[in-house]
Amino acid sequence: MEQTKTIQEILNRIHDNIAETCTQCGRSSSDVRLMAVTKTVPPERVNEAIACGVTLLGENKAQELCAKYDAYQKEHVEIHFIGHLQTNKVRQIIDKVTMIQSLDSIPLAKEIQRQCEKHNREMDCLVEVNIGNELTKSGVSTDELDDFLAQAACFDRLHLRGMMVIPPIFTSDLEKERCFADLQKLFIDIRAKKIDNISMDFLSMGMSDDYLLALKHGSNLIRLGSVIFGRRNYN
Ligand SMILES: *Cc1c(COP(=O)(O)O)cnc(C)c1O
C-alpha cells in the first residue's frame, strides 16, 4: 500500500518538477512563484504548508478568507485574491491581500480604488482574461482587453501587474496549451506597448493538472490546490 505523502514531500516533488521543466525550456526556476490555493482547506493544513516553506496563498472567497485569516501563521506570507470578486465584498478583503488577480470589470476597479483611498493604500492587480471560456462570463474577453486596460490604468491606486487565466475545464491538454500560448502572446504584446501604470510582470497560469504545460508558455505564477492538499471536500 502506498503511504500518504506529507505536504513537505509533495512540495519537494513539485519543486523538482518545476526545476526539470524550466531546465527543459531554458528558464530559471527562481522566476516561478508557487501559490498554494487554500479553498476548502482548514487553516491547520494551510499552516502546515506554510511551515514547509509556502510563502504565497491564493483565496477564492471573501467570506472564507475572513473566516480563516486570523488562524493563518502569516508573518512571512502574502495572500492574493483569485476568485470572482463582487464589488460589495472588496471592503472585506482590502486590508488582507497584497494582490487581486481576478480584476475583470471596471465597476470592480472603481470599488478597489475607492476602498484603497479609504484605507490609504494601493493594490496590485492582475487582469483576468477569458480565453476560450464561452460558458462562463468570468474574465475580460480578448476583444475587449485593450479598452479595458486603457480604462483600468486610469485608477491611480491600482497597479496593473500582469494577467491571469483559467482555461476552460474539461478540455484537452492541446486546447489548454493553446490557451496558455494565446495569453503569453497577449502578455508579450501588451508589455511591449509600455502603457502608463501597466507593467506586465506576472503571467499567472497553471493549476494542479496543467502547471508544467503553463510553464512551457512563460507562466511565472502557478496556482496549485489539489496537488498539494488533496482532493477538495466541498461539504
Ligand atoms: C481552485 C483554483 C485553483 C487551483 O486548482 P487545482 O486544480 O486544485 O490546483 C487555481 N486557480 C483558481 C482561480 C482556482 O479557483
mmCIF file of C-alpha atoms and ligand atoms in Angstrom:
data_model
loop_
_atom_site.group_PDB
_atom_site.id
_atom_site.type_symbol
_atom_site.label_atom_id
_atom_site.label_comp_id
_atom_site.label_asym_id
_atom_site.label_seq_id
_atom_site.Cartn_x
_atom_site.Cartn_y
_atom_site.Cartn_z
ATOM 1 C CA MET A 1 0.000 0.000 0.000
ATOM 2 C CA GLU A 2 1.265 3.458 -0.864
ATOM 3 C CA GLN A 3 1.929 5.619 2.151
ATOM 4 C CA THR A 4 0.303 9.010 2.346
ATOM 5 C CA LYS A 5 2.849 11.635 1.427
ATOM 6 C CA THR A 6 3.500 14.575 3.710
ATOM 7 C CA ILE A 7 2.993 18.104 2.423
ATOM 8 C CA GLN A 8 6.769 18.546 2.542
ATOM 9 C CA GLU A 9 7.306 15.510 0.301
ATOM 10 C CA ILE A 10 4.645 16.728 -2.103
ATOM 11 C CA LEU A 11 6.149 20.219 -2.259
ATOM 12 C CA ASN A 12 9.628 18.771 -2.831
ATOM 13 C CA ARG A 13 8.261 16.763 -5.708
ATOM 14 C CA ILE A 14 6.535 19.816 -7.202
ATOM 15 C CA HIS A 15 9.738 21.863 -6.930
ATOM 16 C CA ASP A 16 11.638 19.065 -8.682
ATOM 17 C CA ASN A 17 9.047 19.018 -11.477
ATOM 18 C CA ILE A 18 9.239 22.794 -11.857
ATOM 19 C CA ALA A 19 13.036 22.698 -11.965
ATOM 20 C CA GLU A 20 13.070 19.921 -14.550
ATOM 21 C CA THR A 21 10.565 21.646 -16.841
ATOM 22 C CA CYS A 22 12.311 25.006 -16.503
ATOM 23 C CA THR A 23 15.618 23.406 -17.445
ATOM 24 C CA GLN A 24 13.962 21.858 -20.497
ATOM 25 C CA CYS A 25 12.699 25.248 -21.663
ATOM 26 C CA GLY A 26 15.841 27.146 -20.774
ATOM 27 C CA ARG A 27 14.228 29.140 -17.995
ATOM 28 C CA SER A 28 15.292 29.739 -14.423
ATOM 29 C CA SER A 29 13.011 28.119 -11.862
ATOM 30 C CA SER A 30 13.745 31.000 -9.498
ATOM 31 C CA ASP A 31 11.478 33.145 -11.713
ATOM 32 C CA VAL A 32 8.490 30.944 -10.909
ATOM 33 C CA ARG A 33 6.307 31.732 -7.932
ATOM 34 C CA LEU A 34 4.298 28.931 -6.380
ATOM 35 C CA MET A 35 0.939 29.742 -4.826
ATOM 36 C CA ALA A 36 -0.916 27.341 -2.551
ATOM 37 C CA VAL A 37 -4.650 27.627 -3.246
ATOM 38 C CA THR A 38 -6.483 27.172 0.022
ATOM 39 C CA LYS A 39 -10.185 26.872 -0.818
ATOM 40 C CA THR A 40 -11.946 24.392 1.497
ATOM 41 C CA VAL A 41 -8.628 23.619 3.247
ATOM 42 C CA PRO A 42 -8.716 24.031 7.046
ATOM 43 C CA PRO A 43 -6.275 26.628 8.404
ATOM 44 C CA GLU A 44 -4.221 23.981 10.267
ATOM 45 C CA ARG A 45 -3.378 22.299 6.966
ATOM 46 C CA VAL A 46 -2.597 25.649 5.382
ATOM 47 C CA ASN A 47 -0.263 26.424 8.290
ATOM 48 C CA GLU A 48 1.419 23.056 7.709
ATOM 49 C CA ALA A 49 2.147 24.133 4.142
ATOM 50 C CA ILE A 50 3.448 27.476 5.401
ATOM 51 C CA ALA A 51 5.767 25.633 7.802
ATOM 52 C CA CYS A 52 7.052 23.723 4.757
ATOM 53 C CA GLY A 53 8.046 26.945 3.039
ATOM 54 C CA VAL A 54 4.941 28.142 1.202
ATOM 55 C CA THR A 55 5.016 31.963 1.072
ATOM 56 C CA LEU A 56 2.007 32.731 -1.103
ATOM 57 C CA LEU A 57 -1.631 31.777 -0.532
ATOM 58 C CA GLY A 58 -4.497 32.084 -3.001
ATOM 59 C CA GLU A 59 -8.014 32.725 -1.720
ATOM 60 C CA ASN A 60 -11.218 32.387 -3.739
ATOM 61 C CA LYS A 61 -13.948 33.598 -1.459
ATOM 62 C CA ALA A 62 -14.105 36.733 0.656
ATOM 63 C CA GLN A 63 -16.142 35.025 3.339
ATOM 64 C CA GLU A 64 -13.799 32.040 3.591
ATOM 65 C CA LEU A 65 -10.754 34.317 3.704
ATOM 66 C CA CYS A 66 -12.248 36.360 6.539
ATOM 67 C CA ALA A 67 -13.148 33.214 8.479
ATOM 68 C CA LYS A 68 -9.657 31.718 8.241
ATOM 69 C CA TYR A 69 -7.500 34.843 8.179
ATOM 70 C CA ASP A 70 -6.748 35.138 11.898
ATOM 71 C CA ALA A 71 -5.795 31.457 12.146
ATOM 72 C CA TYR A 72 -3.086 31.713 9.484
ATOM 73 C CA GLN A 73 0.553 31.869 10.520
ATOM 74 C CA LYS A 74 1.214 34.720 8.165
ATOM 75 C CA GLU A 75 4.378 36.538 9.270
ATOM 76 C CA HIS A 76 6.185 35.547 6.076
ATOM 77 C CA VAL A 77 3.198 35.014 3.847
ATOM 78 C CA GLU A 78 1.382 37.015 1.205
ATOM 79 C CA ILE A 79 -2.225 36.430 0.238
ATOM 80 C CA HIS A 80 -3.635 37.013 -3.242
ATOM 81 C CA PHE A 81 -7.320 37.023 -4.091
ATOM 82 C CA ILE A 82 -8.010 34.773 -7.090
ATOM 83 C CA GLY A 83 -11.782 34.170 -7.105
ATOM 84 C CA HIS A 84 -14.624 36.096 -8.656
ATOM 85 C CA LEU A 85 -14.955 39.237 -6.539
ATOM 86 C CA GLN A 86 -18.262 41.034 -6.099
ATOM 87 C CA THR A 87 -17.895 44.779 -5.650
ATOM 88 C CA ASN A 88 -19.673 44.680 -2.292
ATOM 89 C CA LYS A 89 -17.037 42.256 -0.929
ATOM 90 C CA VAL A 90 -13.985 44.375 -1.735
ATOM 91 C CA ARG A 91 -14.060 46.140 1.620
ATOM 92 C CA GLN A 92 -13.825 42.776 3.417
ATOM 93 C CA ILE A 93 -10.560 41.811 1.794
ATOM 94 C CA ILE A 94 -8.847 45.114 1.024
ATOM 95 C CA ASP A 95 -6.634 45.001 4.144
ATOM 96 C CA LYS A 96 -5.902 41.260 3.888
ATOM 97 C CA VAL A 97 -4.438 40.748 0.430
ATOM 98 C CA THR A 98 -1.474 42.158 -1.472
ATOM 99 C CA MET A 99 -2.860 41.401 -4.907
ATOM 100 C CA ILE A 100 -6.210 40.872 -6.618
ATOM 101 C CA GLN A 101 -5.658 38.510 -9.549
ATOM 102 C CA SER A 102 -9.271 38.482 -10.683
ATOM 103 C CA LEU A 103 -9.849 42.038 -11.859
ATOM 104 C CA ASP A 104 -12.470 41.632 -14.562
ATOM 105 C CA SER A 105 -14.676 44.709 -14.649
ATOM 106 C CA ILE A 106 -14.434 48.484 -14.464
ATOM 107 C CA PRO A 107 -17.008 48.727 -11.642
ATOM 108 C CA LEU A 108 -14.731 46.390 -9.654
ATOM 109 C CA ALA A 109 -11.675 48.561 -10.436
ATOM 110 C CA LYS A 110 -13.647 51.600 -9.293
ATOM 111 C CA GLU A 111 -14.562 49.971 -5.992
ATOM 112 C CA ILE A 112 -10.976 48.783 -5.375
ATOM 113 C CA GLN A 113 -9.861 52.389 -5.997
ATOM 114 C CA ARG A 114 -12.480 53.663 -3.534
ATOM 115 C CA GLN A 115 -11.529 51.192 -0.810
ATOM 116 C CA CYS A 116 -7.812 51.863 -1.353
ATOM 117 C CA GLU A 117 -8.446 55.586 -0.834
ATOM 118 C CA LYS A 118 -10.364 54.818 2.335
ATOM 119 C CA HIS A 119 -7.606 52.559 3.677
ATOM 120 C CA ASN A 120 -4.827 54.778 2.337
ATOM 121 C CA ARG A 121 -3.160 52.011 0.380
ATOM 122 C CA GLU A 122 -2.549 50.809 -3.158
ATOM 123 C CA MET A 123 -3.312 47.449 -4.727
ATOM 124 C CA ASP A 124 -1.532 45.302 -7.275
ATOM 125 C CA CYS A 125 -3.966 43.688 -9.687
ATOM 126 C CA LEU A 126 -3.882 41.165 -12.482
ATOM 127 C CA VAL A 127 -6.446 41.270 -15.231
ATOM 128 C CA GLU A 128 -8.335 38.004 -15.529
ATOM 129 C CA VAL A 129 -8.599 37.218 -19.215
ATOM 130 C CA ASN A 130 -11.268 34.936 -20.649
ATOM 131 C CA ILE A 131 -9.772 32.720 -23.323
ATOM 132 C CA GLY A 132 -11.981 30.007 -24.727
ATOM 133 C CA ASN A 133 -14.431 30.018 -21.817
ATOM 134 C CA GLU A 134 -17.633 30.510 -23.733
ATOM 135 C CA LEU A 135 -19.769 29.180 -20.924
ATOM 136 C CA THR A 136 -18.525 31.294 -18.045
ATOM 137 C CA LYS A 137 -18.581 35.043 -18.124
ATOM 138 C CA SER A 138 -15.605 35.423 -15.846
ATOM 139 C CA GLY A 139 -12.691 37.354 -17.222
ATOM 140 C CA VAL A 140 -12.271 40.099 -19.794
ATOM 141 C CA SER A 141 -12.642 38.833 -23.339
ATOM 142 C CA THR A 142 -9.673 39.276 -25.645
ATOM 143 C CA ASP A 143 -11.707 41.630 -27.901
ATOM 144 C CA GLU A 144 -12.294 43.987 -25.017
ATOM 145 C CA LEU A 145 -8.843 43.749 -23.465
ATOM 146 C CA ASP A 146 -7.247 46.876 -24.972
ATOM 147 C CA ASP A 147 -10.189 49.058 -23.996
ATOM 148 C CA PHE A 148 -10.328 47.510 -20.562
ATOM 149 C CA LEU A 149 -6.624 48.102 -19.894
ATOM 150 C CA ALA A 150 -6.854 51.718 -21.065
ATOM 151 C CA GLN A 151 -9.709 52.374 -18.644
ATOM 152 C CA ALA A 152 -8.344 50.373 -15.718
ATOM 153 C CA ALA A 153 -4.935 52.058 -15.959
ATOM 154 C CA CYS A 154 -6.579 55.378 -15.033
ATOM 155 C CA PHE A 155 -7.235 54.303 -11.443
ATOM 156 C CA ASP A 156 -4.158 55.600 -9.682
ATOM 157 C CA ARG A 157 -4.399 53.368 -6.600
ATOM 158 C CA LEU A 158 -4.411 50.232 -8.743
ATOM 159 C CA HIS A 159 -1.272 48.886 -10.329
ATOM 160 C CA LEU A 160 -1.829 46.509 -13.197
ATOM 161 C CA ARG A 161 0.964 43.999 -12.892
ATOM 162 C CA GLY A 162 0.012 41.271 -15.342
ATOM 163 C CA MET A 163 -2.627 38.777 -16.340
ATOM 164 C CA MET A 164 -4.321 35.647 -15.046
ATOM 165 C CA VAL A 165 -6.210 32.958 -16.905
ATOM 166 C CA ILE A 166 -8.281 29.919 -16.010
ATOM 167 C CA PRO A 167 -8.521 27.614 -19.025
ATOM 168 C CA PRO A 168 -11.896 26.050 -19.797
ATOM 169 C CA ILE A 169 -12.477 22.900 -17.760
ATOM 170 C CA PHE A 170 -12.775 19.520 -19.431
ATOM 171 C CA THR A 171 -10.514 20.473 -22.316
ATOM 172 C CA SER A 172 -7.639 18.519 -23.754
ATOM 173 C CA ASP A 173 -4.012 19.333 -22.996
ATOM 174 C CA LEU A 174 -3.723 20.593 -26.533
ATOM 175 C CA GLU A 175 -6.522 23.123 -26.039
ATOM 176 C CA LYS A 176 -5.094 24.179 -22.685
ATOM 177 C CA GLU A 177 -1.717 24.739 -24.295
ATOM 178 C CA ARG A 178 -3.348 26.850 -26.973
ATOM 179 C CA CYS A 179 -4.987 28.943 -24.260
ATOM 180 C CA PHE A 180 -1.640 29.411 -22.465
ATOM 181 C CA ALA A 181 0.145 30.235 -25.708
ATOM 182 C CA ASP A 182 -2.541 32.821 -26.601
ATOM 183 C CA LEU A 183 -2.246 34.528 -23.237
ATOM 184 C CA GLN A 184 1.541 34.533 -23.411
ATOM 185 C CA LYS A 185 1.348 36.251 -26.781
ATOM 186 C CA LEU A 186 -1.052 38.918 -25.446
ATOM 187 C CA PHE A 187 1.202 39.372 -22.414
ATOM 188 C CA ILE A 188 4.256 39.987 -24.582
ATOM 189 C CA ASP A 189 2.368 42.317 -26.964
ATOM 190 C CA ILE A 190 0.940 44.427 -24.158
ATOM 191 C CA ARG A 191 4.258 44.566 -22.329
ATOM 192 C CA ALA A 192 5.870 45.916 -25.498
ATOM 193 C CA LYS A 193 3.376 48.806 -25.615
ATOM 194 C CA LYS A 194 4.691 50.210 -22.314
ATOM 195 C CA ILE A 195 1.388 51.728 -21.215
ATOM 196 C CA ASP A 196 1.463 54.052 -18.198
ATOM 197 C CA ASN A 197 0.569 52.267 -14.933
ATOM 198 C CA ILE A 198 0.670 48.856 -16.604
ATOM 199 C CA SER A 199 3.676 46.615 -16.038
ATOM 200 C CA MET A 200 3.400 43.108 -17.317
ATOM 201 C CA ASP A 201 5.413 41.344 -14.606
ATOM 202 C CA PHE A 202 3.176 38.409 -13.739
ATOM 203 C CA LEU A 203 1.698 35.793 -16.002
ATOM 204 C CA SER A 204 -0.470 33.747 -13.655
ATOM 205 C CA MET A 205 -1.456 30.465 -15.245
ATOM 206 C CA GLY A 206 -1.244 26.790 -14.472
ATOM 207 C CA MET A 207 -3.102 24.728 -11.871
ATOM 208 C CA SER A 208 -2.601 21.215 -10.475
ATOM 209 C CA ASP A 209 -3.310 19.401 -13.738
ATOM 210 C CA ASP A 210 -1.548 21.707 -16.135
ATOM 211 C CA TYR A 211 1.178 23.714 -14.397
ATOM 212 C CA LEU A 212 4.003 22.093 -16.320
ATOM 213 C CA LEU A 213 2.269 22.970 -19.602
ATOM 214 C CA ALA A 214 1.808 26.538 -18.391
ATOM 215 C CA LEU A 215 5.499 26.787 -17.503
ATOM 216 C CA LYS A 216 6.347 25.937 -21.103
ATOM 217 C CA HIS A 217 4.401 29.023 -22.125
ATOM 218 C CA GLY A 218 6.038 31.503 -19.813
ATOM 219 C CA SER A 219 3.903 31.295 -16.688
ATOM 220 C CA ASN A 220 5.726 32.733 -13.692
ATOM 221 C CA LEU A 221 2.994 32.243 -11.101
ATOM 222 C CA ILE A 222 1.381 28.841 -10.751
ATOM 223 C CA ARG A 223 -1.675 28.291 -8.566
ATOM 224 C CA LEU A 224 -1.801 24.834 -7.008
ATOM 225 C CA GLY A 225 -4.572 23.468 -4.832
ATOM 226 C CA SER A 226 -5.467 19.795 -5.014
ATOM 227 C CA VAL A 227 -1.974 18.573 -5.881
ATOM 228 C CA ILE A 228 -0.773 19.989 -2.546
ATOM 229 C CA PHE A 229 -3.754 19.466 -0.254
ATOM 230 C CA GLY A 230 -5.567 16.556 -1.882
ATOM 231 C CA ARG A 231 -8.984 16.463 -3.454
ATOM 232 C CA ARG A 232 -11.327 19.146 -2.155
ATOM 233 C CA ASN A 233 -14.291 18.332 0.019
ATOM 234 C CA TYR A 234 -16.981 20.959 -0.534
ATOM 235 C CA ASN A 235 -19.287 19.743 2.241
HETATM 236 C C1 LIG B 1 -9.187 26.239 -7.327
HETATM 237 C C2 LIG B 1 -8.330 27.146 -8.125
HETATM 238 C C3 LIG B 1 -7.003 26.820 -8.423
HETATM 239 C C4 LIG B 1 -6.356 25.515 -8.006
HETATM 240 O O1 LIG B 1 -6.967 24.439 -8.622
HETATM 241 P P1 LIG B 1 -6.323 22.953 -8.511
HETATM 242 O O2 LIG B 1 -6.763 22.297 -9.749
HETATM 243 O O3 LIG B 1 -6.859 22.364 -7.284
HETATM 244 O O4 LIG B 1 -4.851 23.136 -8.451
HETATM 245 C C5 LIG B 1 -6.255 27.730 -9.134
HETATM 246 N N1 LIG B 1 -6.765 28.906 -9.544
HETATM 247 C C6 LIG B 1 -8.030 29.272 -9.280
HETATM 248 C C7 LIG B 1 -8.522 30.586 -9.750
HETATM 249 C C8 LIG B 1 -8.852 28.405 -8.556
HETATM 250 O O5 LIG B 1 -10.115 28.751 -8.318
#
